[in-house]
Amino acid sequence: MTIPDSGYMMENGGIGLPCTPDEEKRIITELTNKAESILEEGNLYYVISNRWFTGWQRYTGQGIGAYPFDEHCTDSQSLVLSKTVDRPGPIDNTDIVLDGNDCEGDDLQLLRTLQEGSDYVLVPQEVWEKLFYWYTGGPSLPRKLISQGVHKKFIVEVYPLCLKLIDSRNNSQSVIRLSRKASLHELYEKVCALNGIELEKARIWDYFNKRKHTVLVDSSQTLEESNLQIDQDILLEEQVDGLWPSGFGMDSTGNELALVPIEPSRSSTTIAGGPALSNGFSTGYSSSFFQGSTLS
């Protein structure tokens, strides 16, 4: 087995590189097991290209996708497997993100046809930080762990809710990405900050199929509870001189007039759908880096 010399390690940001592939495997196993034992909503997981990750698996002497590690594979077997495999280069996630992205993290858009296990894997934050320390690269693709359903099962939200914002002032369009667990208040804050509008003078409509359905009231209600669909339109309006573009204004006491839906509300059984999966979440979690069953 060839160990990279100090010059190579300095050049590739691997000052803390373990001495052997087995050491990398051991550390990643320990970090994974620790993360599994303290699951909490809001924990971060990172999307890593399966193309790069399988190269790392080969380098550390593992069968591809062999998580948890094969307990019957001895250290000597791992060393034999890794003798003929070069250490992978920097982490490379460029094959799973859309071309032309100039942002990072939650706002960086993944390709819509990805499948967990074949195109990408999910690793806990601690595992990502260690792999990044050893290999550098990127881009980083953090995703949040959220709970879903009556039984509060944990799911990694691989595809955050993507909304198409139309600004009624000039008909400009932009894209807003937020977790389904984000509140309408968070949506208002983000939209107003991006468009230079005072919070109290903004109003956002559910504009599904470019038809006004109902006003999304600034509140603690989540986007998921508001029945918003992935890739649907929302409409921004600004109050000017106490009047709204659609004609709503103030009554004689200075209170905002009651708002009523323009279109009937859509069925509450419709949930925000994801691209590659029916709900935009990872399908599962297991010690095989979340490729199996839902977290519980």
Tab-separated table of C-alpha atoms in Angstrom:
chain	number	residue	atom	x	y	z
A	1	MET	CA	0.000	0.000	0.000
A	2	THR	CA	1.264	3.442	-0.945
A	3	ILE	CA	0.816	6.235	1.598
A	4	PRO	CA	0.653	9.781	0.145
A	5	ASP	CA	3.734	11.788	0.991
A	6	SER	CA	3.578	15.016	2.988
A	7	GLY	CA	3.708	17.161	-0.148
A	8	TYR	CA	0.645	15.463	-1.575
A	9	MET	CA	-1.163	15.767	1.754
A	10	MET	CA	-0.443	19.476	2.049
A	11	GLU	CA	-1.526	20.109	-1.536
A	12	ASN	CA	-4.814	18.269	-1.040
A	13	GLY	CA	-5.682	19.656	2.388
A	14	GLY	CA	-5.176	16.288	4.046
A	15	ILE	CA	-2.933	17.216	6.946
A	16	GLY	CA	-5.076	15.068	9.236
A	17	LEU	CA	-5.192	12.134	6.840
A	18	PRO	CA	-5.271	8.757	8.651
A	19	CYS	CA	-2.331	6.465	8.040
A	20	THR	CA	-4.333	3.725	6.328
A	21	PRO	CA	-7.641	3.269	4.483
A	22	ASP	CA	-8.685	1.041	7.401
A	23	GLU	CA	-8.277	3.991	9.739
A	24	GLU	CA	-10.590	6.084	7.566
A	25	LYS	CA	-13.112	3.279	7.533
A	26	ARG	CA	-12.970	2.909	11.324
A	27	ILE	CA	-13.417	6.641	11.968
A	28	ILE	CA	-16.334	6.966	9.559
A	29	THR	CA	-18.000	3.910	11.098
A	30	GLU	CA	-17.703	5.367	14.592
A	31	LEU	CA	-19.067	8.748	13.505
A	32	THR	CA	-21.976	7.100	11.713
A	33	ASN	CA	-22.891	4.979	14.720
A	34	LYS	CA	-22.747	8.008	16.998
A	35	ALA	CA	-25.015	10.016	14.683
A	36	GLU	CA	-27.542	7.165	14.574
A	37	SER	CA	-27.791	7.190	18.350
A	38	ILE	CA	-28.767	10.879	18.671
A	39	LEU	CA	-31.343	11.531	15.954
A	40	GLU	CA	-33.072	14.883	16.360
A	41	GLU	CA	-35.194	17.017	14.068
A	42	GLY	CA	-33.040	19.709	12.519
A	43	ASN	CA	-29.888	17.594	12.338
A	44	LEU	CA	-27.966	18.110	9.115
A	45	TYR	CA	-27.144	15.431	6.585
A	46	TYR	CA	-25.104	15.913	3.449
A	47	VAL	CA	-25.731	14.664	-0.068
A	48	ILE	CA	-22.642	13.111	-1.668
A	49	SER	CA	-22.354	11.906	-5.244
A	50	ASN	CA	-22.418	8.140	-5.358
A	51	ARG	CA	-19.788	8.266	-8.099
A	52	TRP	CA	-17.261	9.779	-5.694
A	53	PHE	CA	-18.438	7.795	-2.686
A	54	THR	CA	-18.040	4.409	-4.376
A	55	GLY	CA	-14.460	5.378	-5.169
A	56	TRP	CA	-13.881	6.024	-1.482
A	57	GLN	CA	-15.496	2.687	-0.619
A	58	ARG	CA	-13.146	0.863	-2.968
A	59	TYR	CA	-10.176	2.726	-1.541
A	60	THR	CA	-11.064	1.683	2.006
A	61	GLY	CA	-11.558	-1.919	0.963
A	62	GLN	CA	-15.336	-2.140	1.195
A	63	GLY	CA	-17.876	-3.795	-1.009
A	64	ILE	CA	-19.822	-1.136	-2.888
A	65	GLY	CA	-22.800	-0.062	-0.800
A	66	ALA	CA	-21.642	-2.360	2.025
A	67	TYR	CA	-23.004	-0.392	4.947
A	68	PRO	CA	-22.943	-1.436	7.694
A	69	PHE	CA	-19.476	-2.730	7.043
A	70	ASP	CA	-19.081	-6.446	6.647
A	71	GLU	CA	-18.050	-7.623	10.090
A	72	HIS	CA	-16.510	-10.739	8.569
A	73	CYS	CA	-14.085	-8.770	6.426
A	74	THR	CA	-10.741	-8.751	8.238
A	75	ASP	CA	-8.223	-5.937	8.290
A	76	SER	CA	-5.881	-7.985	6.117
A	77	GLN	CA	-8.648	-8.502	3.541
A	78	SER	CA	-9.314	-4.759	3.480
A	79	LEU	CA	-5.642	-4.048	2.974
A	80	VAL	CA	-5.450	-6.496	0.075
A	81	LEU	CA	-8.501	-4.875	-1.546
A	82	SER	CA	-7.098	-1.387	-1.146
A	83	LYS	CA	-3.606	-2.154	-2.456
A	84	THR	CA	-4.563	-1.683	-6.079
A	85	VAL	CA	-6.977	1.226	-5.600
A	86	ASP	CA	-5.787	4.818	-5.622
A	87	ARG	CA	-6.919	7.299	-3.035
A	88	PRO	CA	-9.834	9.302	-4.497
A	89	GLY	CA	-9.387	12.962	-5.324
A	90	PRO	CA	-11.410	15.815	-3.826
A	91	ILE	CA	-15.120	15.194	-3.218
A	92	ASP	CA	-16.906	15.917	-6.487
A	93	ASN	CA	-20.649	16.566	-6.408
A	94	THR	CA	-20.812	18.349	-9.750
A	95	ASP	CA	-22.522	15.399	-11.441
A	96	ILE	CA	-25.620	15.694	-9.230
A	97	VAL	CA	-26.237	19.463	-9.320
A	98	LEU	CA	-27.706	21.571	-12.105
A	99	ASP	CA	-25.235	23.378	-14.345
A	100	GLY	CA	-24.996	27.104	-13.885
A	101	ASN	CA	-25.643	27.153	-10.150
A	102	ASP	CA	-23.720	29.958	-8.475
A	103	CYS	CA	-24.953	29.339	-4.952
A	104	GLU	CA	-24.202	26.877	-2.178
A	105	GLY	CA	-25.930	24.600	0.284
A	106	ASP	CA	-29.718	24.632	0.633
A	107	ASP	CA	-30.118	26.904	-2.421
A	108	LEU	CA	-28.004	24.729	-4.688
A	109	GLN	CA	-30.371	22.779	-6.891
A	110	LEU	CA	-30.000	19.033	-7.356
A	111	LEU	CA	-30.857	17.305	-10.591
A	112	ARG	CA	-34.484	16.248	-10.541
A	113	THR	CA	-33.996	12.620	-11.554
A	114	LEU	CA	-31.676	11.506	-8.749
A	115	GLN	CA	-32.264	8.285	-6.849
A	116	GLU	CA	-30.844	7.597	-3.422
A	117	GLY	CA	-28.348	4.746	-3.437
A	118	SER	CA	-27.616	4.869	-7.154
A	119	ASP	CA	-26.953	8.593	-7.679
A	120	TYR	CA	-26.206	9.849	-4.178
A	121	VAL	CA	-25.796	8.843	-0.537
A	122	LEU	CA	-26.639	10.742	2.635
A	123	VAL	CA	-24.117	11.097	5.439
A	124	PRO	CA	-24.399	12.746	8.884
A	125	GLN	CA	-22.848	16.171	9.337
A	126	GLU	CA	-19.953	14.763	11.354
A	127	VAL	CA	-19.126	12.290	8.586
A	128	TRP	CA	-19.231	15.020	5.935
A	129	GLU	CA	-16.957	17.269	7.992
A	130	LYS	CA	-14.393	14.493	8.397
A	131	LEU	CA	-14.460	13.507	4.711
A	132	PHE	CA	-14.201	17.167	3.714
A	133	TYR	CA	-11.248	17.639	6.089
A	134	TRP	CA	-9.469	14.733	4.445
A	135	TYR	CA	-10.405	15.356	0.826
A	136	THR	CA	-11.791	18.927	0.437
A	137	GLY	CA	-13.918	19.438	-2.679
A	138	GLY	CA	-17.663	19.910	-2.859
A	139	PRO	CA	-19.938	21.695	-3.295
A	140	SER	CA	-21.469	21.050	0.109
A	141	LEU	CA	-25.121	19.997	-0.031
A	142	PRO	CA	-26.636	20.112	3.479
A	143	ARG	CA	-30.170	18.885	4.006
A	144	LYS	CA	-32.263	18.869	7.174
A	145	LEU	CA	-33.726	15.976	9.099
A	146	ILE	CA	-37.444	16.579	9.649
A	147	SER	CA	-40.254	14.600	11.246
A	148	GLN	CA	-43.332	13.614	9.320
A	149	GLY	CA	-46.717	12.127	10.128
A	150	VAL	CA	-48.493	11.228	13.325
A	151	HIS	CA	-45.680	8.931	14.403
A	152	LYS	CA	-43.044	11.625	13.785
A	153	LYS	CA	-40.813	9.501	11.590
A	154	PHE	CA	-37.534	11.144	10.682
A	155	ILE	CA	-36.886	11.848	7.020
A	156	VAL	CA	-34.084	13.727	5.281
A	157	GLU	CA	-35.564	16.478	3.122
A	158	VAL	CA	-33.388	16.016	0.053
A	159	TYR	CA	-35.497	18.352	-2.107
A	160	PRO	CA	-36.662	21.440	-0.177
A	161	LEU	CA	-39.909	23.009	-1.333
A	162	CYS	CA	-39.303	25.059	-4.482
A	163	LEU	CA	-41.770	27.920	-5.091
A	164	LYS	CA	-41.950	30.253	-8.103
A	165	LEU	CA	-42.484	33.785	-6.864
A	166	ILE	CA	-44.213	36.285	-9.155
A	167	ASP	CA	-43.870	39.947	-8.155
A	168	SER	CA	-47.111	41.705	-9.118
A	169	ARG	CA	-45.330	45.084	-9.254
A	170	ASN	CA	-43.358	44.213	-12.394
A	171	ASN	CA	-44.252	40.588	-13.166
A	172	SER	CA	-40.673	39.510	-12.460
A	173	GLN	CA	-40.138	35.916	-11.382
A	174	SER	CA	-37.722	34.308	-8.962
A	175	VAL	CA	-37.349	31.015	-7.132
A	176	ILE	CA	-37.748	30.551	-3.373
A	177	ARG	CA	-36.513	27.380	-1.674
A	178	LEU	CA	-37.492	26.580	1.900
A	179	SER	CA	-38.076	23.524	4.030
A	180	ARG	CA	-41.635	22.261	4.147
A	181	LYS	CA	-41.335	22.726	7.904
A	182	ALA	CA	-40.546	26.442	7.511
A	183	SER	CA	-43.324	28.757	8.654
A	184	LEU	CA	-45.260	31.221	6.545
A	185	HIS	CA	-43.577	33.922	8.610
A	186	GLU	CA	-40.188	32.644	7.412
A	187	LEU	CA	-41.510	32.723	3.849
A	188	TYR	CA	-42.600	36.336	4.297
A	189	GLU	CA	-39.225	37.277	5.775
A	190	LYS	CA	-37.320	35.713	2.892
A	191	VAL	CA	-39.567	37.130	0.180
A	192	CYS	CA	-39.553	40.629	1.666
A	193	ALA	CA	-35.784	40.639	2.144
A	194	LEU	CA	-35.217	39.570	-1.459
A	195	ASN	CA	-37.644	42.111	-2.880
A	196	GLY	CA	-37.087	45.104	-0.614
A	197	ILE	CA	-40.603	45.265	0.816
A	198	GLU	CA	-41.603	46.053	4.390
A	199	LEU	CA	-43.107	42.989	6.042
A	200	GLU	CA	-46.323	44.748	7.066
A	201	LYS	CA	-46.889	45.955	3.495
A	202	ALA	CA	-46.509	42.580	1.825
A	203	ARG	CA	-49.125	40.000	0.959
A	204	ILE	CA	-48.481	36.599	-0.579
A	205	TRP	CA	-51.092	34.577	-2.419
A	206	ASP	CA	-51.306	30.870	-3.112
A	207	TYR	CA	-51.185	31.315	-6.900
A	208	PHE	CA	-51.447	27.683	-7.978
A	209	ASN	CA	-51.896	27.412	-11.752
A	210	LYS	CA	-51.644	31.222	-11.836
A	211	ARG	CA	-55.018	31.681	-10.164
A	212	LYS	CA	-55.539	33.312	-6.785
A	213	HIS	CA	-56.673	30.725	-4.260
A	214	THR	CA	-56.183	32.268	-0.840
A	215	VAL	CA	-53.889	34.647	0.977
A	216	LEU	CA	-51.009	32.981	2.819
A	217	VAL	CA	-51.300	34.780	6.137
A	218	ASP	CA	-48.067	35.675	7.938
A	219	SER	CA	-48.182	33.106	10.743
A	220	SER	CA	-46.495	30.109	12.343
A	221	GLN	CA	-48.323	27.712	10.029
A	222	THR	CA	-45.869	25.594	8.045
A	223	LEU	CA	-45.606	25.510	4.264
A	224	GLU	CA	-46.551	21.851	4.420
A	225	GLU	CA	-49.701	22.659	6.392
A	226	SER	CA	-50.525	25.389	3.870
A	227	ASN	CA	-50.819	22.741	1.157
A	228	LEU	CA	-48.225	24.297	-1.139
A	229	GLN	CA	-46.968	22.210	-4.066
A	230	ILE	CA	-43.422	21.910	-5.293
A	231	ASP	CA	-42.750	24.249	-8.251
A	232	GLN	CA	-46.069	26.042	-7.861
A	233	ASP	CA	-46.513	29.804	-8.208
A	234	ILE	CA	-47.000	32.248	-5.363
A	235	LEU	CA	-47.888	35.903	-5.947
A	236	LEU	CA	-46.387	38.871	-4.100
A	237	GLU	CA	-48.390	42.077	-3.707
A	238	GLU	CA	-47.375	45.323	-2.015
A	239	GLN	CA	-49.717	47.656	-0.211
A	240	VAL	CA	-49.458	51.251	-1.446
A	241	ASP	CA	-51.271	54.111	0.330
A	242	GLY	CA	-53.358	51.590	2.259
A	243	LEU	CA	-54.577	49.819	-0.885
A	244	TRP	CA	-53.782	46.441	-2.374
A	245	PRO	CA	-53.461	45.911	-6.137
A	246	SER	CA	-56.493	43.607	-6.097
A	247	GLY	CA	-58.672	46.287	-4.517
A	248	PHE	CA	-58.540	45.315	-0.851
A	249	GLY	CA	-57.930	48.281	1.451
A	250	MET	CA	-58.741	49.633	4.869
A	251	ASP	CA	-62.123	50.194	6.468
A	252	SER	CA	-63.115	53.382	8.231
A	253	THR	CA	-61.436	52.275	11.451
A	254	GLY	CA	-58.115	51.652	9.729
A	255	ASN	CA	-58.366	47.859	9.949
A	256	GLU	CA	-57.595	45.670	6.963
A	257	LEU	CA	-60.742	44.415	5.291
A	258	ALA	CA	-61.504	40.723	5.597
A	259	LEU	CA	-59.874	38.557	2.942
A	260	VAL	CA	-61.728	35.680	1.354
A	261	PRO	CA	-60.495	33.025	-1.051
A	262	ILE	CA	-60.915	33.871	-4.726
A	263	GLU	CA	-60.807	30.216	-5.702
A	264	PRO	CA	-61.905	27.194	-3.663
A	265	SER	CA	-59.102	25.709	-1.584
A	266	ARG	CA	-57.507	22.634	-2.996
A	267	SER	CA	-57.873	19.288	-1.301
A	268	SER	CA	-55.926	18.956	1.912
A	269	THR	CA	-54.916	15.477	0.809
A	270	THR	CA	-52.567	16.972	-1.765
A	271	ILE	CA	-49.058	17.270	-0.366
A	272	ALA	CA	-45.986	19.012	-1.617
A	273	GLY	CA	-44.535	16.609	-4.142
A	274	GLY	CA	-40.868	16.049	-4.859
A	275	PRO	CA	-39.240	15.373	-8.205
A	276	ALA	CA	-37.495	12.037	-7.939
A	277	LEU	CA	-39.609	10.844	-5.027
A	278	SER	CA	-43.294	11.368	-4.353
A	279	ASN	CA	-42.639	13.742	-1.467
A	280	GLY	CA	-39.155	15.078	-2.073
A	281	PHE	CA	-37.625	13.291	0.905
A	282	SER	CA	-35.044	10.569	1.158
A	283	THR	CA	-36.713	7.201	1.234
A	284	GLY	CA	-34.969	5.978	4.304
A	285	TYR	CA	-32.242	5.667	6.800
A	286	SER	CA	-30.130	2.811	7.977
A	287	SER	CA	-26.538	2.288	8.899
A	288	SER	CA	-26.026	1.896	5.140
A	289	PHE	CA	-26.113	5.688	5.033
A	290	PHE	CA	-29.887	5.922	5.011
A	291	GLN	CA	-30.605	3.542	2.160
A	292	GLY	CA	-33.344	1.319	3.470
A	293	SER	CA	-36.010	2.201	6.013
A	294	THR	CA	-37.499	5.424	7.287
A	295	LEU	CA	-35.931	6.858	10.411
A	296	SER	CA	-37.896	6.197	13.552
